[in-house]
Coordinates of C-alpha atoms in Angstrom, one line a residue:
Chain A
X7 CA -15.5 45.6 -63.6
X8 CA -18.2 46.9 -61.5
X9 CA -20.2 47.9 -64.8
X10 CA -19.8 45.0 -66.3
X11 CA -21.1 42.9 -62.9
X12 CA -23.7 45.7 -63.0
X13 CA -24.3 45.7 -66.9
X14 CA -24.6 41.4 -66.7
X15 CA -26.2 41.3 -63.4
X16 CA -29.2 38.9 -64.4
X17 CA -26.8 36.3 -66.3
X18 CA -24.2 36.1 -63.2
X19 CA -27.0 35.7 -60.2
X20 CA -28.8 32.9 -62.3
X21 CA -25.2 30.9 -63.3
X22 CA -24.1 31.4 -59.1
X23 CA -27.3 30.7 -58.4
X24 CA -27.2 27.6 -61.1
X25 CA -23.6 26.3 -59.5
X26 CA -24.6 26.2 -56.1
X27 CA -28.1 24.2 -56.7
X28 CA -26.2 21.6 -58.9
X29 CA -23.3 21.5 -56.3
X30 CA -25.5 21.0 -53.5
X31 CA -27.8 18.8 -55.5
X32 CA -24.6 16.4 -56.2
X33 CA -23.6 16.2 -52.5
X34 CA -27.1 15.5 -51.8
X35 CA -27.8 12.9 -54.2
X36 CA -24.3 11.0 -53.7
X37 CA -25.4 11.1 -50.0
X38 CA -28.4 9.6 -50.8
X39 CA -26.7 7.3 -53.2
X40 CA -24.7 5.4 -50.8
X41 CA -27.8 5.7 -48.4
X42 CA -29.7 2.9 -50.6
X43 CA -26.1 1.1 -51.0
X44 CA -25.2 0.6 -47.3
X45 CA -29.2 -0.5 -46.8
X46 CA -28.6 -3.3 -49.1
X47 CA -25.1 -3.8 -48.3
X48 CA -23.7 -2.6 -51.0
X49 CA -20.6 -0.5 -51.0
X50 CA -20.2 3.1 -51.0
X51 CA -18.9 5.1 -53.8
X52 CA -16.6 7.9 -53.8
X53 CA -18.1 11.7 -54.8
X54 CA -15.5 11.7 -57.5
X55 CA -16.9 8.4 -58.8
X56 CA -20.7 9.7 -58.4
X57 CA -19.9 13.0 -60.1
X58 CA -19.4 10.9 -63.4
X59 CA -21.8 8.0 -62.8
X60 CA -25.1 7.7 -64.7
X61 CA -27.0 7.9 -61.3
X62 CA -26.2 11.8 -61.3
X63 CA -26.5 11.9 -65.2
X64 CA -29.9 11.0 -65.2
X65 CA -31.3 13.4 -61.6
X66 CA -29.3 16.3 -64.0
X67 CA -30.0 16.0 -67.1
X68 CA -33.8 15.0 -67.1
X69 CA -34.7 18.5 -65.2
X70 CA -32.3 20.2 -67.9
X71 CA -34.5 18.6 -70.9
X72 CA -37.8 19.6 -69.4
X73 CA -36.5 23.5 -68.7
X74 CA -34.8 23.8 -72.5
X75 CA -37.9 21.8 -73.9
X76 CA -40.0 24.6 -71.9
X77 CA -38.5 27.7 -73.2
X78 CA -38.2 26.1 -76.8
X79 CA -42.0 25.7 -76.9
X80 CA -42.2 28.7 -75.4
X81 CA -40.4 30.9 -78.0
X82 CA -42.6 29.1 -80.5
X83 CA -45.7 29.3 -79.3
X84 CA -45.5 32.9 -78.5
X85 CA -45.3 33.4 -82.4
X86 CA -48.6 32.1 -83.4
X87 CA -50.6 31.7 -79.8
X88 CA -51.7 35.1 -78.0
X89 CA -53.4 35.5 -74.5
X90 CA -55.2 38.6 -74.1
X91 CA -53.9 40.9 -71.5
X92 CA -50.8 38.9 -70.9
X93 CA -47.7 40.8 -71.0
X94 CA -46.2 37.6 -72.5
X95 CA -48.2 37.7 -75.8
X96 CA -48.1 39.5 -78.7
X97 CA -50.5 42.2 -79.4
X98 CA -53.7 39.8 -80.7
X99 CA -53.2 41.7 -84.3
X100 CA -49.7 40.3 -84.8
X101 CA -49.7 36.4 -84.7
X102 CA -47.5 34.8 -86.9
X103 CA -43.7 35.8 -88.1
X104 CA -44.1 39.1 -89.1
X105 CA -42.8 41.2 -92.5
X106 CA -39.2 41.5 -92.6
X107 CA -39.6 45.3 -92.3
X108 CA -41.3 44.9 -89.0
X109 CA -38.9 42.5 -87.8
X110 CA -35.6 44.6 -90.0
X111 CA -34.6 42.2 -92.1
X112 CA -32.9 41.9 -95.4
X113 CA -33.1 45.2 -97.1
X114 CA -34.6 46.4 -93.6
X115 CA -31.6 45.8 -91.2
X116 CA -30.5 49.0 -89.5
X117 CA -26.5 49.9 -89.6
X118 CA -26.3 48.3 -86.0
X119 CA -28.8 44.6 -86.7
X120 CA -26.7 41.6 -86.2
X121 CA -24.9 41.2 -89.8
X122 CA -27.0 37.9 -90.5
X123 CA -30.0 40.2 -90.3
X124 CA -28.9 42.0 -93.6
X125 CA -27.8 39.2 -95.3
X126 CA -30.6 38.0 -96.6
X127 CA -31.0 34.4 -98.3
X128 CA -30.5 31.4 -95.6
X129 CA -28.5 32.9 -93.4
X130 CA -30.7 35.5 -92.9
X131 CA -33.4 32.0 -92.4
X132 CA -31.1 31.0 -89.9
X133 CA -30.4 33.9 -87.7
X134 CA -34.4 34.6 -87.8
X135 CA -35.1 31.1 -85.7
X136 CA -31.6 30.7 -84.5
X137 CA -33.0 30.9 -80.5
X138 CA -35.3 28.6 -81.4
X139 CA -32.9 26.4 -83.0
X140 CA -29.8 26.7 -80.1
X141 CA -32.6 26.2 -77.4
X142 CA -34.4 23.0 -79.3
X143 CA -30.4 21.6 -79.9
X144 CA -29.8 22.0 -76.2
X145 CA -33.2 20.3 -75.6
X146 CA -32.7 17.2 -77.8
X147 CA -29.0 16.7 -76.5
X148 CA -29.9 16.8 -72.8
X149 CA -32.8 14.4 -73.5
X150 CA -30.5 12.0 -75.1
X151 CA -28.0 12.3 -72.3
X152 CA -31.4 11.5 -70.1
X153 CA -31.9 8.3 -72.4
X154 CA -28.6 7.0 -71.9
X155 CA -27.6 7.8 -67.9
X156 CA -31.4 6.5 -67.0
X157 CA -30.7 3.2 -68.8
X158 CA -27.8 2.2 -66.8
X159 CA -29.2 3.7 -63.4
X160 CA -32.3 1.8 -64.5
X161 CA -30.4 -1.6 -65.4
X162 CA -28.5 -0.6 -62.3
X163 CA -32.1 -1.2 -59.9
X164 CA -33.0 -3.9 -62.4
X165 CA -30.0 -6.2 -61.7
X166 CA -30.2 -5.5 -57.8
X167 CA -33.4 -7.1 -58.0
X168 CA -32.0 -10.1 -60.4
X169 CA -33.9 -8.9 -62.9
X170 CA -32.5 -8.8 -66.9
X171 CA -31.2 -5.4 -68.2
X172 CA -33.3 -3.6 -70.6
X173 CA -31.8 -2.4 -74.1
X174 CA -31.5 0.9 -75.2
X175 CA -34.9 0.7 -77.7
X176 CA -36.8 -1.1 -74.6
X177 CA -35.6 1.3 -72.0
X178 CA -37.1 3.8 -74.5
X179 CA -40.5 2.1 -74.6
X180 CA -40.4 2.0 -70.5
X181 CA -42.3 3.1 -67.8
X182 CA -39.2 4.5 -65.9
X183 CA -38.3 6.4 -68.5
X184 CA -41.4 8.6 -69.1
X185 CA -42.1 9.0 -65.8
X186 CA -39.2 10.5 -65.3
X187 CA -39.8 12.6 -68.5
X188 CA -43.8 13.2 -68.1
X189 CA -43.3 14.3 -64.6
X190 CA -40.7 17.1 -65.7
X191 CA -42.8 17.9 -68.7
X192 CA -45.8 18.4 -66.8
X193 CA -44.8 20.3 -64.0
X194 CA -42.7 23.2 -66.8
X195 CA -45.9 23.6 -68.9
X196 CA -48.1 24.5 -65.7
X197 CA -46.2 26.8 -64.7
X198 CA -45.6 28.8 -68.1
X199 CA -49.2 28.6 -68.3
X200 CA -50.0 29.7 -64.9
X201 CA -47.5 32.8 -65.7
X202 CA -49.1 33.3 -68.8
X203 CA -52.9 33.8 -67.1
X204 CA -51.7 35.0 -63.7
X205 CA -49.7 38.0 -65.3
X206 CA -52.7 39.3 -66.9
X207 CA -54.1 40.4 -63.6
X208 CA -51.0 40.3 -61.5
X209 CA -48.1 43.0 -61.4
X210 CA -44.6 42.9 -60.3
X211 CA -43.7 46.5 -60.1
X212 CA -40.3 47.2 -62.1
X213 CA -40.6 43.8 -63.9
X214 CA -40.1 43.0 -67.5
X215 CA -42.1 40.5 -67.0
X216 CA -45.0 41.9 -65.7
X217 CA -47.2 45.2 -66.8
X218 CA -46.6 48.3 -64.9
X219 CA -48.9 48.3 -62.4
X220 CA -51.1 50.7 -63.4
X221 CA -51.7 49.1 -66.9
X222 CA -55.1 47.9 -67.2
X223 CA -56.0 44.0 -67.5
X224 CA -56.9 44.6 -71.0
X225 CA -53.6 45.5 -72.6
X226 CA -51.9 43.1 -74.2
X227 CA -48.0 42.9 -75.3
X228 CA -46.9 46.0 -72.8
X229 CA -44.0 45.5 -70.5
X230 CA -42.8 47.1 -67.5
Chain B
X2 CA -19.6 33.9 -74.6
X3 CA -21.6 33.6 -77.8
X4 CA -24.1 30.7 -78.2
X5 CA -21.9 28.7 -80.4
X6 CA -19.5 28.4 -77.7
X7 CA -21.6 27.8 -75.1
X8 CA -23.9 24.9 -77.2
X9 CA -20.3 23.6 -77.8
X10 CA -19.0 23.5 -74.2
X11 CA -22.7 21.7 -73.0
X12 CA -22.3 19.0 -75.8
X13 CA -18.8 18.2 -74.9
X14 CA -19.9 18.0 -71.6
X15 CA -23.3 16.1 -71.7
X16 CA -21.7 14.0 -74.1
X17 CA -18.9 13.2 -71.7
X18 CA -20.8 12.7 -68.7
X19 CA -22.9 10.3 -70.6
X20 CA -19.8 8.0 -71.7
X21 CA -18.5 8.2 -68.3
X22 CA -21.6 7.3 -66.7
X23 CA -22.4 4.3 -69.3
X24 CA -20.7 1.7 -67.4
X25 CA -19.2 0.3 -64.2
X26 CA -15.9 0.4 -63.9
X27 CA -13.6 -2.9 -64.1
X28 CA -16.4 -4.6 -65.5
X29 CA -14.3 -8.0 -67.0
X30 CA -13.5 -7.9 -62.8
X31 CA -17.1 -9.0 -62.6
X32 CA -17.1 -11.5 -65.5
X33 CA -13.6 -12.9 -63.7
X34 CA -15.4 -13.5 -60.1
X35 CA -18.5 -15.1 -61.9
X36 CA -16.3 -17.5 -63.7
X37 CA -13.7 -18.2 -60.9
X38 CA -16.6 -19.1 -58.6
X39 CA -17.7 -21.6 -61.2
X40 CA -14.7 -23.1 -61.6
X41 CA -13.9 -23.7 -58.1
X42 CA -17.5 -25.0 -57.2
X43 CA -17.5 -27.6 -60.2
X44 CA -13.6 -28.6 -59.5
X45 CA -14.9 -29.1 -56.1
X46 CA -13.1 -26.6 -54.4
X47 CA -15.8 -25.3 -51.7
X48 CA -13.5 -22.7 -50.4
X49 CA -12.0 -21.2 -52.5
X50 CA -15.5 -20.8 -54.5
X51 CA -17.1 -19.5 -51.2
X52 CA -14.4 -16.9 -51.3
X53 CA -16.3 -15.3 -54.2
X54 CA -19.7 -15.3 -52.6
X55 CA -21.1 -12.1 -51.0
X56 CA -21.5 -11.7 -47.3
X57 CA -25.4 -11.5 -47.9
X58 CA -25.4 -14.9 -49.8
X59 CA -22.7 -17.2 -47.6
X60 CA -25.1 -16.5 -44.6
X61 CA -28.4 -17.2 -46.9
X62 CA -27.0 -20.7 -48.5
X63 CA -25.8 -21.9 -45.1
X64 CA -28.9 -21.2 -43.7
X65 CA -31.2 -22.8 -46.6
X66 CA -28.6 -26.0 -46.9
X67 CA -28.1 -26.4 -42.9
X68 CA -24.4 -27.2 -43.8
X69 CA -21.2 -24.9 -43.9
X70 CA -20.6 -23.0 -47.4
X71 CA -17.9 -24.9 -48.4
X72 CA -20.1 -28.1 -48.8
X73 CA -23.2 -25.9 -49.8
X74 CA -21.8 -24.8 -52.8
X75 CA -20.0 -27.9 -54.8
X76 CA -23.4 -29.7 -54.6
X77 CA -25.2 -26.6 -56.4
X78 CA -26.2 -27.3 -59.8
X79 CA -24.4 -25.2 -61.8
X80 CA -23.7 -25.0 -65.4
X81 CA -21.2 -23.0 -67.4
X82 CA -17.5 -21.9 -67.0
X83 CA -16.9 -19.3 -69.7
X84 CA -18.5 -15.6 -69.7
X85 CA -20.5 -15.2 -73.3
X86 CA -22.0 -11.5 -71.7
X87 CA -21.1 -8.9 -68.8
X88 CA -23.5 -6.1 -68.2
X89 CA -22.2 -4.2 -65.7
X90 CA -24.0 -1.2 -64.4
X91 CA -22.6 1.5 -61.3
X92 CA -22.2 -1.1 -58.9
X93 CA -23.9 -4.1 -60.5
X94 CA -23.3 -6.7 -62.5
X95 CA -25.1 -9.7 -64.7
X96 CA -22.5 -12.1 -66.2
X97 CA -23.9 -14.9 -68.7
X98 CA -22.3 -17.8 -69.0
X99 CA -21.7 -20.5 -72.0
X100 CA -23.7 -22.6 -70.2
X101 CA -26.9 -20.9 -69.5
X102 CA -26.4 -19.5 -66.3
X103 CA -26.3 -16.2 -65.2
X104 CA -24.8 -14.8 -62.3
X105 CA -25.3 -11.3 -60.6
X106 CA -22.6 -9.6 -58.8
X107 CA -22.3 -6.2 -56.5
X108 CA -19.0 -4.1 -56.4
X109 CA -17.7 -4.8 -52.7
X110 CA -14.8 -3.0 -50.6
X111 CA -12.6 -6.4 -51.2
X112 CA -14.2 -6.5 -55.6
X113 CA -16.7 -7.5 -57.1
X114 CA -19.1 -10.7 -55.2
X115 CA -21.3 -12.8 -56.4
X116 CA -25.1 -12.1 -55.1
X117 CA -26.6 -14.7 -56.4
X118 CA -25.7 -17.3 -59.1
X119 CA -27.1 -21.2 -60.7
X120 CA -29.9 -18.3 -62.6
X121 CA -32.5 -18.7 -65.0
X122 CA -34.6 -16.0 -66.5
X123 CA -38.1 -16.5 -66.7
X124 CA -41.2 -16.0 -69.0
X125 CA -42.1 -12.6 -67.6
X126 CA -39.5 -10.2 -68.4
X127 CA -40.5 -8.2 -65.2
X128 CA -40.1 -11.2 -62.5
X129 CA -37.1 -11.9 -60.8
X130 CA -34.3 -15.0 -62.5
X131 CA -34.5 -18.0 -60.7
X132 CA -31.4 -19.1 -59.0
X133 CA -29.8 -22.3 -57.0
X134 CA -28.5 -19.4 -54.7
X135 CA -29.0 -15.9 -53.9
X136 CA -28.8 -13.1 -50.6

């Protein structure tokens, strides 16, 4: 037990650390929910009833689409776009997918690659970009689920203010809806691309994601 | 857990967050107070159509009419009796009726009450209906 705490350490903090944000985030908003309804009269709604309503959907799931969208483009990026001296790049000979030998597939699979690896064909295809393909799934799905809960907290406001409700296709076209997506967006790719620059000359010591400390601003591709 | 699992488990559960969420709850409530209010008003039963009025939008048409609710409201002008469209949404609700009205409606401690009714959309999608009464 306590190896396999130790052994998983990284996952477990980030999924407790994950749970409490989105449990506090929830009392929070339902809080702040019922705020706005007792200033307009309206009445307040239980925390079971929030839990499930489209107001919390939407806060969720549009800060989920912008993080999955961020670490899709990320794994992308990083296999064709280099930064010199950043410990998140490739080295600057190496853009692009790589040979199957430098990357052990097919014919080049060690006894221990995933079987996939060594298949060959499309499901080796498949296994090559299946991160890519899990993380861009995950993004579409939570972006959809954004679509659909901000349309009915949006036609929720909208009606408050006797105003007509929106379709689905002219929610999609609205202002309310990419704000809420743009200002997500935004916010993700700054700071990958601060991370990217800053860890050039930066160091966190004993961090994968930094260089040892010692490693000069030059190198690119070495981790600590 | 591997990463078909886990894609699995957050589909099942955006997916069914997102049909929870979609709509109010006891939404043909709403489209039930919209058209019980009309019926009462245009039968000329002031009270009973008052009953269905918000707290809000008693005060508001007493205080525009200068005359008790129950005699506000049967002289309204209003026109439909039937419910051809409910969108309800959280705590709100937009019922259209068969004859051109539209009625909005907040969730309430005692069910759903009519916020303002007697409404008319206008040309700009963005501007509030116009309505005989509202809060």
């Amino acid at each position: 037990m306590k190896k396999f705490v130790r052994d998983n350490s990284l996952s477990i903090f980030f999924l407790a650390l994950f749970l409490l944000a989105l449990g506090f985030q929830s009392l929070a908003g339902w809080q702040d929910f019922n705020n706005a309804q007792l200033r307009h009269h309206g009445e307040a709604i239980g925390y079971g009833r929030y839990l499930v309503s489209s107001e919390f959907g939407v806060a969720m799931l549009e800060n989920w689409q912008s993080e999955y969208l961020q670490f899709t483009l990320y794994v992308v990026a990083t296999v064709w776009f280099l930064q010199r001296g950043s410990p998140e790049s490739k080295e600057l000979d190496q853009p692009g997918p790589e040979s199957d030998e430098e990357q052990k597939v097919g014919r080049h699979a060690d006894a221990d690659s995933p079987r996939w690896a060594g298949a060959g064909g499309l499901r080796a295809s498949l296994y090559s970009n299946s991160l890519l393909i899990v993380m861009g799934a995950i993004w579409v799905l939570s972006w959809l689920g954004q679509s659909i809960t901000g349309r009915v907290a949006y036609n929720e406001e909208r009606i408050e203010h006797m105003q007509g409700a929106l379709s689905y296709g002219e929610y999609l076209g609205s202002a309310d809806f990419w704000e809420r997506t743009l200002q997500n967006w935004q916010s993700e790719f700054l700071a990958v691309g601060s991370m990217a620059i800053l860890a050039v000359y930066l160091r966190q010591r004993g961090s994968p994601e930094s260089k040892p400390v010692g490693a000069a601003h030059e190198h690119t591709g070495v981790t600590g | 857990m591997g990463a078909r699992r886990a894609l699995h488990s957050l589909t099942i559960c955006v997916v069914g967050l997102t049909l929870a969420g979609c709509g109010a709850h006891d939404a043909d409530g709403a489209a039930d107070a919209a058209e019980q209010l009309y019926t009462a008003a245009k039968g000329g039963d002031g009270a009973a159509a008052c009953e269905w009025l918000s707290a809000d939008t008693r005060e508001q048409l007493e205080q525009d009419e200068q005359k008790p609710c129950l005699e506000a409201i049967v002289a309204l002008e209003l026109s439909g009796s039937r419910s051809t469209k409910t969108s309800a949404y959280i705590t709100e609700a937009k019922v259209d009726l068969d004859g051109g009205d539209s009625v909005f409606l907040e969730e309430t401690p005692s069910g759903w009450r009519v916020t303002a009714a007697g409404c008319k959309p206008v040309p700009d999608q963005e501007a509030p209906y116009e309505c005989e009464v509202e809060s």
